[in-house]
Amino acid sequence: MKIQAKRVEQVRTTAECVAC
Amino acid sequence: MNVTKDSVIEFHALRSRPENEEETLIGRPDISNYIVLPNIGIEIIERLQSGQPIFEMEAIFEERFGEPVDVLSFVQDLIYDYQFIHKVDGAVVNEKTEWKDHLPFLTERLGNFFFNRFAFALYALLFFSGLAAAVVRTEYFPVYSDIFLSSSVTVSLVTAFLAGWFFLFLHEIAHLMAARSLGIGSRIGLSHRLVFMVAETNMSNIVLLPPHKRYRAFLAGMAWDGALFGVGVWLQVLHGAGWLALPEIVIAFLRMINLSFLLGLGFQFLFFMQTDVYYVFTARFNCKNLIHNTRLYLRGLRNRLDEAQQQEWEGVEEKEKRVIRWYAWFYLIGMVWALFLFSSVTLRQAADFISKTYDSMAGHPVLSWPFLDGVLLIALTLVPFSIVVWSWIRTWRERAWKMKQRDNLTT
């Protein structure tokens, strides 16, 4: 029996700069 | 570095949260690496932490399940893939790292003041009332030419650049404060999404909270942007009605930042990238790793999965797979559309602007205002592109370093 893990993604909230 | 069935295993500090009766989320808060394990995996980690050797465990489990349990290969995964293990037989296999929160002086209490239910209701009211006012009275609705607040291109672009960066980080500070109000520390940095430069707040330890408690932190940035947009519209309305006299330059500034807020809010809805709306979406549907698993799905459709990827795809929850089957369309169409938009609009505009600026510099001596003016404008235009390239290189290097570290350990 193999033990299978599920990866959890990192949480990186963002903002894009239109005027930069 | 070899692990044997009687190796002594020493773990990094781990934190966990039960997901349901069969599974637990567990990980290293210092590098924000988290996985979801079945109960047997958690039991193995606990037994290893208490010093029980692998061979003893394998005997116990074989008796319990009536089949052999591959504890050794699981321990190898814990070392190489998840980096949960600090030392094997006294030798360091994964270095300790220290996570430092940014802006620790912004307290939990302050975060609660700005990001509670009442505050969010106020932000929503400001945004939607402002949006309604701008739809009814279209002269208050942002248009592209609002980016130029002065007849001087240089003054306009320098102001837009400075205001843009200021409000960019204000958005991130909103995320940081809202996460802090939930007891989660974050770090702010610069990065890229696809081909766009972004500021980002790494609040990965928020997965230690159940999904329904995370919305506050995900929506905080848009809430402030939206509220400020609403305030900008209402100030213009009051000015237009003659109830509040504002200097023309202030009105021009409000129009410029309102354009930037509206486009910035629009960007968040491009949820085929990891934007704020994407995280709200994944919390709502309880997806663990939506974009990564969508890429696996699309590779699988073309029969391009290796054995490890195939196993990983098979381990994805049925619920998440159902979401992926329709999300994949958004992902594909969104990617193509964003790349088309970037190359046909953003890149072309920047190239046009740089070539026009260059033409206006030609014929002037190097130490003259028109020439220096041109240098400044070209430099400002290149900043976001440079940051994207720097962020790409950083990502490639990190990936290469991880691969190299893995190879070093496994040989």
GROMACS .gro file of C-alpha atoms in nm:
model
  431
    1MET     CA    1   0.000   0.000   0.000
    2LYS     CA    2   0.141   0.336  -0.101
    3ILE     CA    3   0.057   0.652   0.089
    4GLN     CA    4  -0.053   0.926  -0.149
    5ALA     CA    5  -0.040   1.291  -0.039
    6LYS     CA    6  -0.222   1.578  -0.208
    7ARG     CA    7  -0.025   1.896  -0.254
    8VAL     CA    8  -0.183   2.222  -0.136
    9GLU     CA    9  -0.102   2.533  -0.336
   10GLN     CA   10   0.051   2.844  -0.185
   11VAL     CA   11  -0.175   3.146  -0.136
   12ARG     CA   12  -0.037   3.465  -0.288
   13THR     CA   13  -0.299   3.735  -0.342
   14THR     CA   14  -0.207   3.995  -0.601
   15ALA     CA   15  -0.256   4.338  -0.745
   16GLU     CA   16  -0.167   4.447  -1.094
   17CYS     CA   17  -0.057   4.803  -1.155
   18VAL     CA   18  -0.213   4.961  -1.463
   19ALA     CA   19  -0.038   5.294  -1.425
   20CYS     CA   20   0.311   5.169  -1.334
   21MET     CA   21   2.202   1.037   0.198
   22ASN     CA   22   2.025   0.710   0.267
   23VAL     CA   23   1.724   0.642   0.482
   24THR     CA   24   1.712   0.292   0.624
   25LYS     CA   25   1.439   0.114   0.813
   26ASP     CA   26   1.605   0.193   1.146
   27SER     CA   27   1.702   0.556   1.073
   28VAL     CA   28   1.634   0.819   1.340
   29ILE     CA   29   1.411   1.088   1.190
   30GLU     CA   30   1.389   1.447   1.315
   31PHE     CA   31   1.107   1.671   1.185
   32HIS     CA   32   1.078   2.044   1.127
   33ALA     CA   33   0.802   2.217   1.327
   34LEU     CA   34   0.472   2.112   1.167
   35ARG     CA   35   0.118   2.246   1.202
   36SER     CA   36  -0.200   2.069   1.100
   37ARG     CA   37  -0.578   2.097   1.067
   38PRO     CA   38  -0.822   1.808   1.016
   39GLU     CA   39  -0.996   1.838   0.676
   40ASN     CA   40  -1.258   1.570   0.737
   41GLU     CA   41  -1.279   1.233   0.912
   42GLU     CA   42  -1.035   1.066   0.674
   43GLU     CA   43  -0.783   1.341   0.601
   44THR     CA   44  -0.569   1.607   0.765
   45LEU     CA   45  -0.387   1.906   0.619
   46ILE     CA   46  -0.033   1.925   0.754
   47GLY     CA   47   0.276   2.128   0.670
   48ARG     CA   48   0.568   2.351   0.751
   49PRO     CA   49   0.455   2.705   0.834
   50ASP     CA   50   0.809   2.845   0.789
   51ILE     CA   51   0.819   2.766   0.415
   52SER     CA   52   0.438   2.734   0.372
   53ASN     CA   53   0.457   2.383   0.229
   54TYR     CA   54   0.131   2.201   0.296
   55ILE     CA   55  -0.013   1.865   0.193
   56VAL     CA   56  -0.329   1.671   0.269
   57LEU     CA   57  -0.268   1.323   0.410
   58PRO     CA   58  -0.491   1.027   0.489
   59ASN     CA   59  -0.503   0.936   0.860
   60ILE     CA   60  -0.246   0.661   0.815
   61GLY     CA   61   0.007   0.922   0.692
   62ILE     CA   62  -0.052   1.136   1.000
   63GLU     CA   63  -0.015   0.830   1.223
   64ILE     CA   64   0.321   0.747   1.062
   65ILE     CA   65   0.447   1.103   1.120
   66GLU     CA   66   0.338   1.087   1.485
   67ARG     CA   67   0.506   0.748   1.534
   68LEU     CA   68   0.827   0.876   1.370
   69GLN     CA   69   0.820   1.185   1.593
   70SER     CA   70   0.796   0.961   1.898
   71GLY     CA   71   1.104   0.772   1.777
   72GLN     CA   72   0.951   0.448   1.652
   73PRO     CA   73   1.171   0.289   1.381
   74ILE     CA   74   1.028   0.227   1.033
   75PHE     CA   75   1.068  -0.153   1.040
   76GLU     CA   76   0.862  -0.177   1.360
   77MET     CA   77   0.584   0.030   1.206
   78GLU     CA   78   0.577  -0.174   0.886
   79ALA     CA   79   0.521  -0.490   1.090
   80ILE     CA   80   0.236  -0.331   1.290
   81PHE     CA   81   0.062  -0.195   0.978
   82GLU     CA   82   0.096  -0.518   0.782
   83GLU     CA   83  -0.083  -0.699   1.062
   84ARG     CA   84  -0.353  -0.429   1.079
   85PHE     CA   85  -0.425  -0.394   0.704
   86GLY     CA   86  -0.338  -0.744   0.590
   87GLU     CA   87  -0.100  -0.603   0.326
   88PRO     CA   88   0.242  -0.436   0.341
   89VAL     CA   89   0.245  -0.056   0.383
   90ASP     CA   90   0.537   0.118   0.212
   91VAL     CA   91   0.648   0.341   0.500
   92LEU     CA   92   1.003   0.381   0.369
   93SER     CA   93   0.901   0.537   0.037
   94PHE     CA   94   0.658   0.766   0.223
   95VAL     CA   95   0.945   0.884   0.445
   96GLN     CA   96   1.151   0.952   0.132
   97ASP     CA   97   0.863   1.164  -0.004
   98LEU     CA   98   0.857   1.352   0.327
   99ILE     CA   99   1.226   1.432   0.284
  100TYR     CA  100   1.259   1.508  -0.088
  101ASP     CA  101   0.915   1.621  -0.203
  102TYR     CA  102   0.767   1.793   0.101
  103GLN     CA  103   1.081   1.884   0.298
  104PHE     CA  104   0.911   1.809   0.631
  105ILE     CA  105   1.216   1.629   0.771
  106HIS     CA  106   1.508   1.823   0.917
  107LYS     CA  107   1.756   1.545   1.000
  108VAL     CA  108   1.810   1.178   0.921
  109ASP     CA  109   2.045   1.001   1.164
  110GLY     CA  110   2.173   1.341   1.277
  111ALA     CA  111   2.260   1.463   0.924
  112VAL     CA  112   2.071   1.770   0.799
  113VAL     CA  113   1.860   1.693   0.489
  114ASN     CA  114   1.649   2.010   0.484
  115GLU     CA  115   1.784   2.331   0.634
  116LYS     CA  116   1.589   2.530   0.889
  117THR     CA  117   1.456   2.860   0.754
  118GLU     CA  118   1.313   3.149   0.943
  119TRP     CA  119   0.986   3.309   0.833
  120LYS     CA  120   0.958   3.675   0.925
  121ASP     CA  121   0.623   3.851   0.903
  122HIS     CA  122   0.619   4.187   0.726
  123LEU     CA  123   0.486   4.497   0.905
  124PRO     CA  124   0.432   4.325   1.243
  125PHE     CA  125   0.331   4.660   1.399
  126LEU     CA  126  -0.005   4.644   1.216
  127THR     CA  127  -0.187   4.462   1.494
  128GLU     CA  128  -0.465   4.205   1.487
  129ARG     CA  129  -0.692   4.465   1.649
  130LEU     CA  130  -0.625   4.721   1.376
  131GLY     CA  131  -0.692   4.453   1.114
  132ASN     CA  132  -1.023   4.376   1.281
  133PHE     CA  133  -1.117   4.743   1.280
  134PHE     CA  134  -1.069   4.775   0.902
  135PHE     CA  135  -1.192   4.431   0.798
  136ASN     CA  136  -1.502   4.324   0.986
  137ARG     CA  137  -1.849   4.261   0.843
  138PHE     CA  138  -1.958   4.618   0.902
  139ALA     CA  139  -1.648   4.761   0.731
  140PHE     CA  140  -1.695   4.533   0.428
  141ALA     CA  141  -2.059   4.642   0.402
  142LEU     CA  142  -1.946   5.005   0.403
  143TYR     CA  143  -1.682   4.938   0.133
  144ALA     CA  144  -1.940   4.758  -0.082
  145LEU     CA  145  -2.189   5.043  -0.039
  146LEU     CA  146  -1.926   5.300  -0.142
  147PHE     CA  147  -1.822   5.098  -0.447
  148PHE     CA  148  -2.166   5.003  -0.581
  149SER     CA  149  -2.318   5.346  -0.518
  150GLY     CA  150  -2.018   5.509  -0.690
  151LEU     CA  151  -2.040   5.265  -0.981
  152ALA     CA  152  -2.414   5.332  -1.017
  153ALA     CA  153  -2.354   5.708  -1.011
  154ALA     CA  154  -2.086   5.673  -1.280
  155VAL     CA  155  -2.314   5.457  -1.498
  156VAL     CA  156  -2.601   5.707  -1.469
  157ARG     CA  157  -2.378   6.011  -1.516
  158THR     CA  158  -2.129   5.876  -1.769
  159GLU     CA  159  -1.900   6.180  -1.746
  160TYR     CA  160  -1.778   6.032  -1.415
  161PHE     CA  161  -1.704   5.692  -1.567
  162PRO     CA  162  -1.329   5.641  -1.630
  163VAL     CA  163  -1.204   5.663  -1.989
  164TYR     CA  164  -0.860   5.584  -2.125
  165SER     CA  165  -0.756   5.947  -2.168
  166ASP     CA  166  -0.793   5.997  -1.790
  167ILE     CA  167  -0.441   5.858  -1.754
  168PHE     CA  168  -0.315   6.199  -1.874
  169LEU     CA  169  -0.383   6.438  -1.589
  170SER     CA  170  -0.169   6.715  -1.737
  171SER     CA  171  -0.089   6.842  -2.086
  172SER     CA  172   0.272   6.742  -2.013
  173VAL     CA  173   0.330   6.374  -2.089
  174THR     CA  174   0.617   6.360  -1.840
  175VAL     CA  175   0.417   6.509  -1.552
  176SER     CA  176   0.128   6.274  -1.631
  177LEU     CA  177   0.335   5.959  -1.647
  178VAL     CA  178   0.551   6.034  -1.344
  179THR     CA  179   0.240   6.109  -1.136
  180ALA     CA  180   0.063   5.796  -1.264
  181PHE     CA  181   0.374   5.590  -1.189
  182LEU     CA  182   0.409   5.717  -0.832
  183ALA     CA  183   0.035   5.695  -0.756
  184GLY     CA  184   0.022   5.350  -0.918
  185TRP     CA  185   0.295   5.213  -0.694
  186PHE     CA  186   0.147   5.376  -0.384
  187PHE     CA  187  -0.200   5.226  -0.436
  188LEU     CA  188  -0.050   4.893  -0.544
  189PHE     CA  189   0.111   4.853  -0.203
  190LEU     CA  190  -0.194   4.992  -0.025
  191HIS     CA  191  -0.388   4.702  -0.183
  192GLU     CA  192  -0.132   4.455  -0.048
  193ILE     CA  193  -0.132   4.615   0.297
  194ALA     CA  194  -0.510   4.561   0.303
  195HIS     CA  195  -0.450   4.188   0.241
  196LEU     CA  196  -0.179   4.178   0.506
  197MET     CA  197  -0.398   4.350   0.767
  198ALA     CA  198  -0.701   4.132   0.695
  199ALA     CA  199  -0.487   3.816   0.720
  200ARG     CA  200  -0.333   3.950   1.042
  201SER     CA  201  -0.684   4.000   1.183
  202LEU     CA  202  -0.724   3.622   1.139
  203GLY     CA  203  -0.395   3.555   1.317
  204ILE     CA  204  -0.202   3.481   0.995
  205GLY     CA  205   0.127   3.656   0.914
  206SER     CA  206   0.216   3.750   0.555
  207ARG     CA  207   0.497   3.879   0.340
  208ILE     CA  208   0.465   4.131   0.056
  209GLY     CA  209   0.675   4.110  -0.259
  210LEU     CA  210   0.686   4.156  -0.636
  211SER     CA  211   0.619   3.879  -0.883
  212HIS     CA  212   0.450   3.802  -1.215
  213ARG     CA  213   0.126   3.643  -1.332
  214LEU     CA  214   0.176   3.507  -1.683
  215VAL     CA  215   0.329   3.820  -1.843
  216PHE     CA  216   0.198   4.084  -1.602
  217MET     CA  217   0.391   4.242  -1.319
  218VAL     CA  218   0.212   4.212  -0.985
  219ALA     CA  219   0.268   4.288  -0.620
  220GLU     CA  220   0.174   3.988  -0.410
  221THR     CA  221   0.104   3.903  -0.048
  222ASN     CA  222   0.216   3.556   0.053
  223MET     CA  223  -0.034   3.443   0.316
  224SER     CA  224   0.006   3.070   0.254
  225ASN     CA  225  -0.040   2.976   0.620
  226ILE     CA  226  -0.404   3.078   0.581
  227VAL     CA  227  -0.473   2.719   0.472
  228LEU     CA  228  -0.452   2.636   0.843
  229LEU     CA  229  -0.795   2.805   0.867
  230PRO     CA  230  -1.106   2.638   0.721
  231PRO     CA  231  -1.195   2.778   0.373
  232HIS     CA  232  -1.498   2.984   0.483
  233LYS     CA  233  -1.280   3.191   0.717
  234ARG     CA  234  -1.036   3.295   0.442
  235TYR     CA  235  -1.265   3.519   0.233
  236ARG     CA  236  -1.196   3.826   0.444
  237ALA     CA  237  -0.825   3.815   0.362
  238PHE     CA  238  -0.881   3.742  -0.009
  239LEU     CA  239  -1.133   4.024  -0.060
  240ALA     CA  240  -0.958   4.293   0.146
  241GLY     CA  241  -0.755   4.440  -0.141
  242MET     CA  242  -1.050   4.468  -0.378
  243ALA     CA  243  -1.264   4.610  -0.095
  244TRP     CA  244  -1.026   4.901  -0.043
  245ASP     CA  245  -0.978   4.959  -0.417
  246GLY     CA  246  -1.355   4.954  -0.469
  247ALA     CA  247  -1.425   5.184  -0.176
  248LEU     CA  248  -1.163   5.435  -0.294
  249PHE     CA  249  -1.313   5.421  -0.645
  250GLY     CA  250  -1.655   5.503  -0.496
  251VAL     CA  251  -1.513   5.792  -0.294
  252GLY     CA  252  -1.347   5.923  -0.612
  253VAL     CA  253  -1.676   5.921  -0.802
  254TRP     CA  254  -1.872   6.086  -0.519
  255LEU     CA  255  -1.613   6.363  -0.480
  256GLN     CA  256  -1.650   6.436  -0.853
  257VAL     CA  257  -2.030   6.432  -0.822
  258LEU     CA  258  -2.020   6.677  -0.529
  259HIS     CA  259  -1.777   6.897  -0.721
  260GLY     CA  260  -1.996   6.885  -1.032
  261ALA     CA  261  -2.305   6.979  -0.831
  262GLY     CA  262  -2.121   7.278  -0.687
  263TRP     CA  263  -2.142   7.154  -0.327
  264LEU     CA  264  -1.767   7.104  -0.296
  265ALA     CA  265  -1.510   7.314  -0.479
  266LEU     CA  266  -1.201   7.111  -0.567
  267PRO     CA  267  -0.902   7.236  -0.771
  268GLU     CA  268  -0.901   7.104  -1.130
  269ILE     CA  269  -0.573   6.920  -1.068
  270VAL     CA  270  -0.738   6.722  -0.784
  271ILE     CA  271  -1.027   6.626  -1.011
  272ALA     CA  272  -0.779   6.518  -1.280
  273PHE     CA  273  -0.591   6.310  -1.021
  274LEU     CA  274  -0.914   6.145  -0.902
  275ARG     CA  275  -1.002   6.055  -1.261
  276MET     CA  276  -0.658   5.904  -1.317
  277ILE     CA  277  -0.661   5.683  -1.006
  278ASN     CA  278  -1.023   5.583  -1.069
  279LEU     CA  279  -0.925   5.451  -1.411
  280SER     CA  280  -0.644   5.259  -1.245
  281PHE     CA  281  -0.876   5.117  -0.974
  282LEU     CA  282  -1.135   5.002  -1.227
  283LEU     CA  283  -0.879   4.830  -1.452
  284GLY     CA  284  -0.713   4.681  -1.143
  285LEU     CA  285  -1.046   4.539  -1.025
  286GLY     CA  286  -1.104   4.400  -1.375
  287PHE     CA  287  -0.764   4.227  -1.364
  288GLN     CA  288  -0.868   4.039  -1.048
  289PHE     CA  289  -1.147   3.868  -1.243
  290LEU     CA  290  -0.897   3.707  -1.483
  291PHE     CA  291  -0.915   3.401  -1.261
  292PHE     CA  292  -0.727   3.172  -1.499
  293MET     CA  293  -0.428   3.326  -1.320
  294GLN     CA  294  -0.375   3.321  -0.944
  295THR     CA  295  -0.560   3.644  -0.867
  296ASP     CA  296  -0.771   3.740  -0.564
  297VAL     CA  297  -1.089   3.615  -0.735
  298TYR     CA  298  -0.912   3.285  -0.813
  299TYR     CA  299  -0.848   3.229  -0.441
  300VAL     CA  300  -1.209   3.316  -0.354
  301PHE     CA  301  -1.316   3.065  -0.619
  302THR     CA  302  -1.088   2.786  -0.488
  303ALA     CA  303  -1.203   2.848  -0.131
  304ARG     CA  304  -1.567   2.835  -0.242
  305PHE     CA  305  -1.521   2.501  -0.423
  306ASN     CA  306  -1.263   2.375  -0.172
  307CYS     CA  307  -1.000   2.305  -0.440
  308LYS     CA  308  -0.653   2.228  -0.305
  309ASN     CA  309  -0.438   2.304  -0.607
  310LEU     CA  310  -0.664   2.404  -0.895
  311ILE     CA  311  -0.424   2.555  -1.149
  312HIS     CA  312  -0.156   2.289  -1.099
  313ASN     CA  313  -0.413   2.009  -1.131
  314THR     CA  314  -0.570   2.176  -1.436
  315ARG     CA  315  -0.229   2.169  -1.604
  316LEU     CA  316  -0.201   1.799  -1.515
  317TYR     CA  317  -0.547   1.741  -1.667
  318LEU     CA  318  -0.455   1.919  -1.991
  319ARG     CA  319  -0.125   1.729  -2.016
  320GLY     CA  320  -0.318   1.408  -1.952
  321LEU     CA  321  -0.552   1.481  -2.243
  322ARG     CA  322  -0.244   1.482  -2.467
  323ASN     CA  323  -0.105   1.166  -2.299
  324ARG     CA  324   0.196   1.359  -2.173
  325LEU     CA  325   0.192   1.255  -1.804
  326ASP     CA  326   0.484   1.066  -1.655
  327GLU     CA  327   0.421   0.803  -1.390
  328ALA     CA  328   0.449   1.038  -1.089
  329GLN     CA  329   0.217   1.293  -1.253
  330GLN     CA  330  -0.031   1.017  -1.340
  331GLN     CA  331  -0.037   0.908  -0.975
  332GLU     CA  332  -0.077   1.268  -0.863
  333TRP     CA  333  -0.372   1.319  -1.100
  334GLU     CA  334  -0.537   0.999  -0.977
  335GLY     CA  335  -0.505   1.128  -0.620
  336VAL     CA  336  -0.701   1.447  -0.696
  337GLU     CA  337  -1.044   1.451  -0.531
  338GLU     CA  338  -1.340   1.370  -0.756
  339LYS     CA  339  -1.501   1.701  -0.653
  340GLU     CA  340  -1.199   1.900  -0.771
  341LYS     CA  341  -1.183   1.701  -1.096
  342ARG     CA  342  -1.542   1.800  -1.173
  343VAL     CA  343  -1.448   2.168  -1.130
  344ILE     CA  344  -1.135   2.121  -1.341
  345ARG     CA  345  -1.329   1.981  -1.637
  346TRP     CA  346  -1.506   2.313  -1.693
  347TYR     CA  347  -1.242   2.543  -1.542
  348ALA     CA  348  -0.992   2.410  -1.798
  349TRP     CA  349  -1.189   2.592  -2.072
  350PHE     CA  350  -1.158   2.924  -1.888
  351TYR     CA  351  -0.792   2.851  -1.836
  352LEU     CA  352  -0.716   2.779  -2.202
  353ILE     CA  353  -0.927   3.058  -2.353
  354GLY     CA  354  -0.811   3.305  -2.086
  355MET     CA  355  -0.445   3.228  -2.148
  356VAL     CA  356  -0.472   3.272  -2.525
  357TRP     CA  357  -0.674   3.592  -2.485
  358ALA     CA  358  -0.437   3.744  -2.226
  359LEU     CA  359  -0.128   3.664  -2.433
  360PHE     CA  360  -0.294   3.809  -2.744
  361LEU     CA  361  -0.392   4.123  -2.553
  362PHE     CA  362  -0.046   4.159  -2.406
  363SER     CA  363   0.138   4.124  -2.735
  364SER     CA  364  -0.104   4.322  -2.951
  365VAL     CA  365  -0.181   4.604  -2.704
  366THR     CA  366   0.059   4.632  -2.409
  367LEU     CA  367   0.383   4.547  -2.589
  368ARG     CA  368   0.291   4.740  -2.903
  369GLN     CA  369   0.189   5.051  -2.707
  370ALA     CA  370   0.511   5.043  -2.507
  371ALA     CA  371   0.719   4.995  -2.822
  372ASP     CA  372   0.535   5.279  -3.002
  373PHE     CA  373   0.577   5.507  -2.704
  374ILE     CA  374   0.948   5.432  -2.672
  375SER     CA  375   1.013   5.487  -3.043
  376LYS     CA  376   0.821   5.818  -3.041
  377THR     CA  377   1.008   5.932  -2.732
  378TYR     CA  378   1.337   5.831  -2.894
  379ASP     CA  379   1.251   6.033  -3.206
  380SER     CA  380   1.180   6.341  -2.994
  381MET     CA  381   1.517   6.299  -2.817
  382ALA     CA  382   1.714   6.273  -3.138
  383GLY     CA  383   1.882   6.598  -3.234
  384HIS     CA  384   1.906   6.722  -2.874
  385PRO     CA  385   2.238   6.721  -2.688
  386VAL     CA  386   2.273   6.461  -2.411
  387LEU     CA  387   2.276   6.721  -2.135
  388SER     CA  388   1.954   6.897  -2.232
  389TRP     CA  389   1.608   6.881  -2.074
  390PRO     CA  390   1.434   6.720  -2.374
  391PHE     CA  391   1.694   6.442  -2.381
  392LEU     CA  392   1.686   6.372  -2.006
  393ASP     CA  393   1.307   6.390  -2.019
  394GLY     CA  394   1.311   6.116  -2.283
  395VAL     CA  395   1.548   5.899  -2.080
  396LEU     CA  396   1.316   5.926  -1.777
  397LEU     CA  397   1.006   5.833  -1.980
  398ILE     CA  398   1.172   5.532  -2.141
  399ALA     CA  399   1.305   5.415  -1.803
  400LEU     CA  400   0.956   5.438  -1.646
  401THR     CA  401   0.805   5.241  -1.935
  402LEU     CA  402   1.061   4.964  -1.893
  403VAL     CA  403   1.019   4.919  -1.515
  404PRO     CA  404   0.727   4.670  -1.519
  405PHE     CA  405   0.878   4.467  -1.804
  406SER     CA  406   1.211   4.447  -1.621
  407ILE     CA  407   1.040   4.326  -1.304
  408VAL     CA  408   0.858   4.052  -1.497
  409VAL     CA  409   1.184   3.931  -1.652
  410TRP     CA  410   1.357   3.940  -1.310
  411SER     CA  411   1.067   3.744  -1.158
  412TRP     CA  412   1.082   3.484  -1.438
  413ILE     CA  413   1.454   3.433  -1.386
  414ARG     CA  414   1.401   3.400  -1.010
  415THR     CA  415   1.132   3.135  -1.066
  416TRP     CA  416   1.353   2.934  -1.305
  417ARG     CA  417   1.645   2.953  -1.063
  418GLU     CA  418   1.435   2.834  -0.770
  419ARG     CA  419   1.309   2.544  -0.978
  420ALA     CA  420   1.660   2.450  -1.091
  421TRP     CA  421   1.789   2.477  -0.734
  422LYS     CA  422   1.514   2.246  -0.607
  423MET     CA  423   1.593   1.988  -0.876
  424LYS     CA  424   1.962   2.009  -0.796
  425GLN     CA  425   1.903   1.972  -0.423
  426ARG     CA  426   1.688   1.666  -0.490
  427ASP     CA  427   1.957   1.510  -0.708
  428ASN     CA  428   2.223   1.577  -0.445
  429LEU     CA  429   2.017   1.408  -0.175
  430THR     CA  430   1.912   1.106  -0.376
  431THR     CA  431   2.257   1.014  -0.510
   0.00000   0.00000   0.00000
